mmCIF file of C-alpha atoms in Angstrom:
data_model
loop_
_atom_site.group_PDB
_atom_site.id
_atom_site.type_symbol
_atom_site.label_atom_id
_atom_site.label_comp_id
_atom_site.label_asym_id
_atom_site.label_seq_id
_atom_site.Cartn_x
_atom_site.Cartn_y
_atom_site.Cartn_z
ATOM 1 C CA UNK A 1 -19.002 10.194 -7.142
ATOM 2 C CA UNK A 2 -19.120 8.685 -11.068
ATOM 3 C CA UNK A 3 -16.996 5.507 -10.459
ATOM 4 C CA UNK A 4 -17.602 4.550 -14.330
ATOM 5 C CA UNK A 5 -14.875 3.310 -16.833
ATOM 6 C CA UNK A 6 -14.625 5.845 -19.563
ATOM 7 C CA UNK A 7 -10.729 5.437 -20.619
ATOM 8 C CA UNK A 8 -7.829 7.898 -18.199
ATOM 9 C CA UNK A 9 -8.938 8.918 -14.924
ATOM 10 C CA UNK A 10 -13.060 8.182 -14.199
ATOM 11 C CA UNK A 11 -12.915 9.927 -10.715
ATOM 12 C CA UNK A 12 -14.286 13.347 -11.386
ATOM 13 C CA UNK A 13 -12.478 16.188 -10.416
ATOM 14 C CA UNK A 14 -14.424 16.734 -7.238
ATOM 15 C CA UNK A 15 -13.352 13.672 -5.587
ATOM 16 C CA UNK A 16 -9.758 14.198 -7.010
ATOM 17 C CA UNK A 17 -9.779 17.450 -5.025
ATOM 18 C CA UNK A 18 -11.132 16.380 -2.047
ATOM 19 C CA UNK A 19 -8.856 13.370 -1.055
ATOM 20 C CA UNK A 20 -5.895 15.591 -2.467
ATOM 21 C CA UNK A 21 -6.442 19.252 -1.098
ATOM 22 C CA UNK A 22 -5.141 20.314 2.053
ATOM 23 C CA UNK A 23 -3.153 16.694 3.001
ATOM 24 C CA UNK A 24 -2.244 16.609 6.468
ATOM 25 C CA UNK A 25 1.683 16.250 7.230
ATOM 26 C CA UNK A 26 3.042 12.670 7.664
ATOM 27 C CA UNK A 27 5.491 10.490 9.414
ATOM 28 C CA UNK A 28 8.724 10.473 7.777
ATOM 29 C CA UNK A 29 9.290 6.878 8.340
ATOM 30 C CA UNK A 30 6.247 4.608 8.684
ATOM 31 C CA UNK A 31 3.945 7.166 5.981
ATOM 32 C CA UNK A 32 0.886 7.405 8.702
ATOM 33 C CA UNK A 33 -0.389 10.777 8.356
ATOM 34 C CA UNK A 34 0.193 12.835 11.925
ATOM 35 C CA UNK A 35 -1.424 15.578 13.556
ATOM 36 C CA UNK A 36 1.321 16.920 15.965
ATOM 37 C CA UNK A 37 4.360 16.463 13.958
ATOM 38 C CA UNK A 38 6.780 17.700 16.310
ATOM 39 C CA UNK A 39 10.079 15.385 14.874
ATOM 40 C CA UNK A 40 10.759 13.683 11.283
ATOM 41 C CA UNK A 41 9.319 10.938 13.146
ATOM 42 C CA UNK A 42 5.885 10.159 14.632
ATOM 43 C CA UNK A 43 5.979 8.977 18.718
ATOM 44 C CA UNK A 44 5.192 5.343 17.528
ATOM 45 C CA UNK A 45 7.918 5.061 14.940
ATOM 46 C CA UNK A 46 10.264 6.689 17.551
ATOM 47 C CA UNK A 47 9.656 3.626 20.185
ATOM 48 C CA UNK A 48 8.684 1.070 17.482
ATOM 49 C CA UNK A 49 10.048 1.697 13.859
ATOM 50 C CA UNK A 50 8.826 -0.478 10.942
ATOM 51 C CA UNK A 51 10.706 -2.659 9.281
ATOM 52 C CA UNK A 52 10.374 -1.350 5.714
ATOM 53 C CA UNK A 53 12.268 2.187 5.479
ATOM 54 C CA UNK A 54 10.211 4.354 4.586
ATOM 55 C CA UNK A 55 6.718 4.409 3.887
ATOM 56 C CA UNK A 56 4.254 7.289 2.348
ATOM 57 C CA UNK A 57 0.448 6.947 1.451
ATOM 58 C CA UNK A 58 -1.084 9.229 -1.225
ATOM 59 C CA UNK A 59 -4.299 10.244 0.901
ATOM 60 C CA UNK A 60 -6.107 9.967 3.606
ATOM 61 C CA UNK A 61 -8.424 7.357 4.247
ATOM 62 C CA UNK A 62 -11.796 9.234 4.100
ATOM 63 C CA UNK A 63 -15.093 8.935 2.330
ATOM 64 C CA UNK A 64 -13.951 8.990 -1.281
ATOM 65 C CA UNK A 65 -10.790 7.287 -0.877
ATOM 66 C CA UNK A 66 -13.180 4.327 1.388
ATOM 67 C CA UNK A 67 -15.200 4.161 -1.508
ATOM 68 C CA UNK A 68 -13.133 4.015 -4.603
ATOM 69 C CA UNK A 69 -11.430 1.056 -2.553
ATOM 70 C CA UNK A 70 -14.356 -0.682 -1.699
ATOM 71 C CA UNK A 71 -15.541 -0.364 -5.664
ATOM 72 C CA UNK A 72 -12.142 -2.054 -6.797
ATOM 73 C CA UNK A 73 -12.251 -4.676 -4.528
ATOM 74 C CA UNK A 74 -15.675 -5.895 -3.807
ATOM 75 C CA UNK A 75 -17.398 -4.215 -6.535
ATOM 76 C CA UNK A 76 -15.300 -5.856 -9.716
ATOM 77 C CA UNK A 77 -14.442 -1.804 -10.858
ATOM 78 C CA UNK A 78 -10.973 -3.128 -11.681
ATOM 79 C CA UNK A 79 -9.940 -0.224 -14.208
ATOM 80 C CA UNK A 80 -10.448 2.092 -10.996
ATOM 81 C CA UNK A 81 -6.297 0.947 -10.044
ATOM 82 C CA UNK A 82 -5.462 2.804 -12.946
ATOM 83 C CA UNK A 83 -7.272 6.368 -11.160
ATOM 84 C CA UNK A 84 -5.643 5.287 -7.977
ATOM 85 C CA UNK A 85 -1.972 4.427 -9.598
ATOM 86 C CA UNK A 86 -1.849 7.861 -11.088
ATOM 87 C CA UNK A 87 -3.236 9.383 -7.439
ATOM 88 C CA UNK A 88 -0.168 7.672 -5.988
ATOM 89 C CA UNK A 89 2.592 8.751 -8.541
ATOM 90 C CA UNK A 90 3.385 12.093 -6.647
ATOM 91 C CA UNK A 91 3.630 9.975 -3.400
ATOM 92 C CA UNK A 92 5.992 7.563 -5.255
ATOM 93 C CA UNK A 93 8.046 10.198 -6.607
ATOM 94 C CA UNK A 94 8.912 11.476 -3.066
ATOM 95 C CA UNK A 95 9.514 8.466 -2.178
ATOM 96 C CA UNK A 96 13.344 8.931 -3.814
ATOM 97 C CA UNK A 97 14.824 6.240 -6.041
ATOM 98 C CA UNK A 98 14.120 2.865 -6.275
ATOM 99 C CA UNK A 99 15.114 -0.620 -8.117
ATOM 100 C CA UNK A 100 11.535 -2.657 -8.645
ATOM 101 C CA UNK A 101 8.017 -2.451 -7.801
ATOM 102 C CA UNK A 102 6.119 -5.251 -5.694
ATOM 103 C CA UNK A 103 2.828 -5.503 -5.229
ATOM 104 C CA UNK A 104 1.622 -6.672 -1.498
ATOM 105 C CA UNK A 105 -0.103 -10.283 -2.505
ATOM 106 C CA UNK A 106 -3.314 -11.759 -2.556
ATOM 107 C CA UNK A 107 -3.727 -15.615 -1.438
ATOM 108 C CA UNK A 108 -4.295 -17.281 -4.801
ATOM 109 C CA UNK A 109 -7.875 -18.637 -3.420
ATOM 110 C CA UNK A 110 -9.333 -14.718 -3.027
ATOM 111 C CA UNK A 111 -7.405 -14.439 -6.192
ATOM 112 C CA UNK A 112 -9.695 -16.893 -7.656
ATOM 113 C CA UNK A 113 -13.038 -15.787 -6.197
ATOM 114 C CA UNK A 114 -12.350 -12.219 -6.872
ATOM 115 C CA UNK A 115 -11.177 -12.421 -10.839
ATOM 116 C CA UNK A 116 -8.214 -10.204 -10.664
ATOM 117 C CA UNK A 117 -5.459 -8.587 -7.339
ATOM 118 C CA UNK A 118 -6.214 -5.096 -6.826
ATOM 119 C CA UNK A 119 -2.603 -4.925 -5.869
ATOM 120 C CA UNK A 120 -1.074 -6.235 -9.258
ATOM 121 C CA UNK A 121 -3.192 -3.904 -11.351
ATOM 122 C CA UNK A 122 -2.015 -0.839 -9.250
ATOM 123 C CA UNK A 123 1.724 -2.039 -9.438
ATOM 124 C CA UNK A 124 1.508 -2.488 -13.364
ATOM 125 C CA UNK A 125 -0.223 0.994 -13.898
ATOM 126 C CA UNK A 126 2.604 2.586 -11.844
ATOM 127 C CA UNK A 127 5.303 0.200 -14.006
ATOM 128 C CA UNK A 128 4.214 2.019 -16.817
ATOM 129 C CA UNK A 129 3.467 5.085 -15.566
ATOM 130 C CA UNK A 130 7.285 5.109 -13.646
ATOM 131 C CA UNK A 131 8.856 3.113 -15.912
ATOM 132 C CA UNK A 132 10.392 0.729 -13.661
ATOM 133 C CA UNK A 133 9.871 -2.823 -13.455
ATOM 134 C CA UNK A 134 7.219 -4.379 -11.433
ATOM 135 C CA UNK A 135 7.905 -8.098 -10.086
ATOM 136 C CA UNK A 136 5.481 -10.913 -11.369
ATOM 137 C CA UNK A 137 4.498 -12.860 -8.365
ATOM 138 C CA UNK A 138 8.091 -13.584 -6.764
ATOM 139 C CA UNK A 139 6.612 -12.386 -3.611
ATOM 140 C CA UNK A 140 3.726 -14.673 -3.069
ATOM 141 C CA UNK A 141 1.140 -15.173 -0.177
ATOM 142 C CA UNK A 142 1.208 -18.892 1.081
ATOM 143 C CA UNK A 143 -0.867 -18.564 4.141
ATOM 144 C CA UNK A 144 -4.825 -17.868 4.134
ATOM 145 C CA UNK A 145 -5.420 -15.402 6.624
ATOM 146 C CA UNK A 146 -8.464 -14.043 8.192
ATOM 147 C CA UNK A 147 -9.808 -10.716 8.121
ATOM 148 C CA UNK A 148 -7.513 -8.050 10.186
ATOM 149 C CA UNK A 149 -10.710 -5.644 10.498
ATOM 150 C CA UNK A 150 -11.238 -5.197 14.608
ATOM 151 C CA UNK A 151 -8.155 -7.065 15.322
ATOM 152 C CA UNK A 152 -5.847 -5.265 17.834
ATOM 153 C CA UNK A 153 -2.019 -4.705 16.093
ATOM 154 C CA UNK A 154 -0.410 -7.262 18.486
ATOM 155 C CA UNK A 155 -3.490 -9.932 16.720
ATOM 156 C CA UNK A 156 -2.692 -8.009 13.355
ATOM 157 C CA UNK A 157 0.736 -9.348 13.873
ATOM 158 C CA UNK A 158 0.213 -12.921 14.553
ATOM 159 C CA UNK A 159 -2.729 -13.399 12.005
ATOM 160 C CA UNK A 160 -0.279 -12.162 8.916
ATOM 161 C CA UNK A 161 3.076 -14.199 10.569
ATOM 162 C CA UNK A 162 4.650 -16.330 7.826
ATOM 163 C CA UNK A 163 1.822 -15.932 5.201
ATOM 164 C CA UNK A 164 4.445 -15.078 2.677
ATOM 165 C CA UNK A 165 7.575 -16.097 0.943
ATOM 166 C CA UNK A 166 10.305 -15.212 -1.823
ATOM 167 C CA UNK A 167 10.224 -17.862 -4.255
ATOM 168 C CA UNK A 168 14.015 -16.543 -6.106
ATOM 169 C CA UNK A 169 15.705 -14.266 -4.133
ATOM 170 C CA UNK A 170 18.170 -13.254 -7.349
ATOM 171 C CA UNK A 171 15.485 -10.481 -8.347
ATOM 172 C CA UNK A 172 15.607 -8.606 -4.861
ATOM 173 C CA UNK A 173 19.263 -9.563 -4.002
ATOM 174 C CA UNK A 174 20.993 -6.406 -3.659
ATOM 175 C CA UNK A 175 17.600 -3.752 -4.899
ATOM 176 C CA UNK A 176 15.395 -0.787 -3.383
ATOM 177 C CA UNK A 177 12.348 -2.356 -3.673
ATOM 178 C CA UNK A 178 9.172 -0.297 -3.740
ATOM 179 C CA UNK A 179 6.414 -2.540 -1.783
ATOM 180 C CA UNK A 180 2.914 -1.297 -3.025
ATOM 181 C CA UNK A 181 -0.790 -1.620 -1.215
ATOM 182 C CA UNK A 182 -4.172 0.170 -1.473
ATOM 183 C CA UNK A 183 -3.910 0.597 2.594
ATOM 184 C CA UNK A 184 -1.955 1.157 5.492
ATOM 185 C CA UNK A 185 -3.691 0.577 9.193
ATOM 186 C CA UNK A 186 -1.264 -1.206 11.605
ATOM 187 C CA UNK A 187 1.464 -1.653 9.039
ATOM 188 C CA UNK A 188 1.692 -5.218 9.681
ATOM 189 C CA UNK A 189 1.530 -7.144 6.457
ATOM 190 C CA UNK A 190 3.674 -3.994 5.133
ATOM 191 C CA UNK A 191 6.097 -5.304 7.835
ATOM 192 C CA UNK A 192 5.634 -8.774 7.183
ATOM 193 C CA UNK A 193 5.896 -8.373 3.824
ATOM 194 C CA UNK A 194 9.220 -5.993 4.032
ATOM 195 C CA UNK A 195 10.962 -8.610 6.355
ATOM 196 C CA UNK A 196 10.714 -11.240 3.489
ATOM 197 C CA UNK A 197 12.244 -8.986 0.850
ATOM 198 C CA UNK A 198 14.968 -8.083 3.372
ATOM 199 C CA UNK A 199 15.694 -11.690 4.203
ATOM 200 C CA UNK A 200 15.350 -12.543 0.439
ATOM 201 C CA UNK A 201 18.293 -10.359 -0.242
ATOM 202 C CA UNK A 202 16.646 -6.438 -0.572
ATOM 203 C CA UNK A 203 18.901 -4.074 0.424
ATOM 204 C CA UNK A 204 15.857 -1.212 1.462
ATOM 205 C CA UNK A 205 12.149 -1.980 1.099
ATOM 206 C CA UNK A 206 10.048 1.510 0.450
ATOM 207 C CA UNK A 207 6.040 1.378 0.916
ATOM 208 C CA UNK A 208 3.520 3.195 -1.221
ATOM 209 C CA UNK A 209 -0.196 3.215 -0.754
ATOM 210 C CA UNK A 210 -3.317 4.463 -2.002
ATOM 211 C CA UNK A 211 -4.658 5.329 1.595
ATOM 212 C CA UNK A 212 -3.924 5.637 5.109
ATOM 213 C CA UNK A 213 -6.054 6.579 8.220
ATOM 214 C CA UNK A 214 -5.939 9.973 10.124
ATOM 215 C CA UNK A 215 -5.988 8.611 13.535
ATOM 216 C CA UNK A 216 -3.956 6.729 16.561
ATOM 217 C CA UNK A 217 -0.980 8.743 15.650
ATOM 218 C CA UNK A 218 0.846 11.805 17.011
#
């Protein structure tokens, strides 16, 4: 897979066509990709809905889509959140309309360490790419939290409690906001993050991500 930075999209076409042939369907609510969609809904959204309102991920969370993530993140590739903003615009687009785009935040110490947020760079190729407005660090992460990896989603949940705040609620007050991440497991930062916005003033928080897992849902 060429992961190289040669201007547009540097995923070749092989890659593209792998993560985005043949998508399985999804849940019409949280955006985790199903494989016995029997309702709009998937059986966990049905007893436990999220608190954003809808949610839809762009592919599935395989091979290619593992490694263009790990490359952008731990491997300092960050022109690769251009490929993956355009990979995401058809998933946006169904998404229906919306007021401003927010990227999920970093904690300004990984920030630091890593030179750039992954998230940020996606958010401001879609601005450009959608046109719409992307919000510069109103929604900020004030908690350190550890790493979610092999945590159950009830430890997912307490890890990511309070590790983020509004700082001026006038930019949400009233808006569809479109919350944006590379990944969706658990969906509980997505959550975390959506109850924030909604509290901040947001009438409807929408999530769009890169990736999302085929698994644990039916």
């Amino acid at each position: 897979m060429p992961i190289k930075n040669e201007g547009g999209l540097s995923l070749c076409g092989e890659c593209r066509r792998k993560m985005l042939g043949g998508l399985p369907e999804s849940c019409g609510r949280c955006g985790h990709f199903v494989r016995n969609k029997r309702t709009h809904f998937c059986g966990h959204c049905a007893a436990v809905p999220p608190v954003y309102d809808r949610g839809r991920a762009a592919v599935v969370y395989g091979k290619e889509a593992k490694k263009i993530i790990f490359a952008l993140k731990y491997g300092g590739k960050g022109y690769l959140a251009d490929n993956i903003a355009y990979i995401m615009t058809d998933a946006v687009k169904s998404m229906g309309d919306y007021d401003i785009i927010v990227p999920v935040p970093m904690h300004k110490s990984k920030k630091s360490s890593r030179g750039f947020c992954h998230t940020t760079l996606i958010s401001n190729k879609l601005g450009e790419i959608t046109g719409k407005p992307v919000s510069g660090g109103n929604l900020v992460r004030i908690k350190k939290t550890g790493a979610m990896s092999g945590l159950s989603p009830e430890e997912r949940r307490n890890n990511i409690r309070g590790a983020f705040e509004v700082r001026n609620g006038k930019e949400f007050a009233g808006k569809t906001v479109l919350l944006t991440d590379d990944l969706l497991t658990t969906g509980s930062t997505a959550d975390e993050c959506a109850g924030v916005l909604l509290k901040a003033g947001a009438e409807k928080v929408y999530l769009a991500v890169f990736a999302s897992p085929y698994e644990n849902y039916d």
